[in-house]
C-alpha positions as a Markdown table, in Angstrom:
| # | Residue | x | y | z |
|---|---|---|---|---|
| 1 | Met | 129.1 | 116.7 | 73.3 |
| 2 | Ser | 127.7 | 114.7 | 70.4 |
| 3 | Lys | 129.5 | 111.6 | 71.6 |
| 4 | Ile | 127.9 | 111.9 | 75.0 |
| 5 | Tyr | 124.5 | 112.2 | 73.4 |
| 6 | Lys | 125.1 | 109.0 | 71.3 |
| 7 | Ile | 126.2 | 107.1 | 74.4 |
| 8 | His | 123.2 | 108.3 | 76.4 |
| 9 | Lys | 120.8 | 107.4 | 73.6 |
| 10 | Trp | 122.1 | 103.8 | 73.2 |
| 11 | Leu | 122.2 | 103.3 | 76.9 |
| 12 | Ser | 118.7 | 104.5 | 77.2 |
| 13 | Ile | 117.5 | 102.2 | 74.4 |
| 14 | Val | 119.1 | 99.2 | 76.1 |
| 15 | Ser | 117.7 | 100.2 | 79.5 |
| 16 | Val | 114.2 | 100.6 | 78.1 |
| 17 | Leu | 114.2 | 97.3 | 76.3 |
| 18 | Phe | 115.4 | 95.6 | 79.5 |
| 19 | Phe | 112.7 | 97.4 | 81.6 |
| 20 | Leu | 110.0 | 96.4 | 79.1 |
| 21 | Met | 111.0 | 92.8 | 79.1 |
| 22 | Phe | 111.0 | 92.9 | 82.9 |
| 23 | Cys | 107.5 | 94.4 | 83.0 |
| 24 | Ile | 106.0 | 92.1 | 80.4 |
| 25 | Thr | 107.3 | 88.9 | 82.0 |
| 26 | Gly | 106.2 | 90.2 | 85.4 |
| 27 | Leu | 102.7 | 90.7 | 84.1 |
| 28 | Ile | 102.6 | 87.2 | 82.6 |
| 29 | Leu | 103.6 | 85.8 | 86.0 |
| 30 | Met | 101.2 | 87.9 | 87.9 |
| 31 | Phe | 98.2 | 86.9 | 85.7 |
| 32 | Arg | 99.2 | 83.4 | 84.9 |
| 33 | Thr | 96.0 | 81.8 | 86.4 |
| 34 | Glu | 93.8 | 84.1 | 84.2 |
| 35 | Leu | 96.0 | 83.5 | 81.2 |
| 36 | Asn | 95.9 | 79.7 | 81.6 |
| 37 | Ala | 92.1 | 79.8 | 82.0 |
| 38 | Trp | 91.8 | 82.0 | 78.9 |
| 39 | Ala | 94.2 | 79.7 | 76.9 |
| 40 | Gln | 92.2 | 76.6 | 77.8 |
| 41 | Gly | 88.9 | 78.3 | 76.8 |
| 42 | Gly | 87.5 | 78.2 | 80.3 |
| 43 | Ser | 86.4 | 80.9 | 82.7 |
| 44 | His | 88.6 | 81.8 | 85.6 |
| 45 | His | 85.5 | 82.5 | 87.7 |
| 46 | Ser | 84.3 | 78.9 | 87.4 |
| 47 | Ser | 87.6 | 77.5 | 88.6 |
| 48 | Leu | 87.7 | 80.0 | 91.4 |
| 49 | Ser | 84.3 | 78.9 | 92.6 |
| 50 | Met | 85.3 | 75.3 | 92.4 |
| 51 | Glu | 88.4 | 76.0 | 94.5 |
| 52 | Met | 86.3 | 77.9 | 97.1 |
| 53 | Ser | 83.8 | 75.0 | 97.3 |
| 54 | Gln | 86.6 | 72.5 | 98.0 |
| 55 | Gln | 87.8 | 74.5 | 101.1 |
């Protein structure tokens, strides 16, 4: 039984790491506009209002 627990533990660790990587990269893609605005020091709201006025 001990061998099964060790296998289960390591498979769980690998699965959790993959899942966390998947979630973090997905969040980065989902909020890329806000992150770009934050990284450039601007406000997302000002770029949004500018986009709305161009339409």
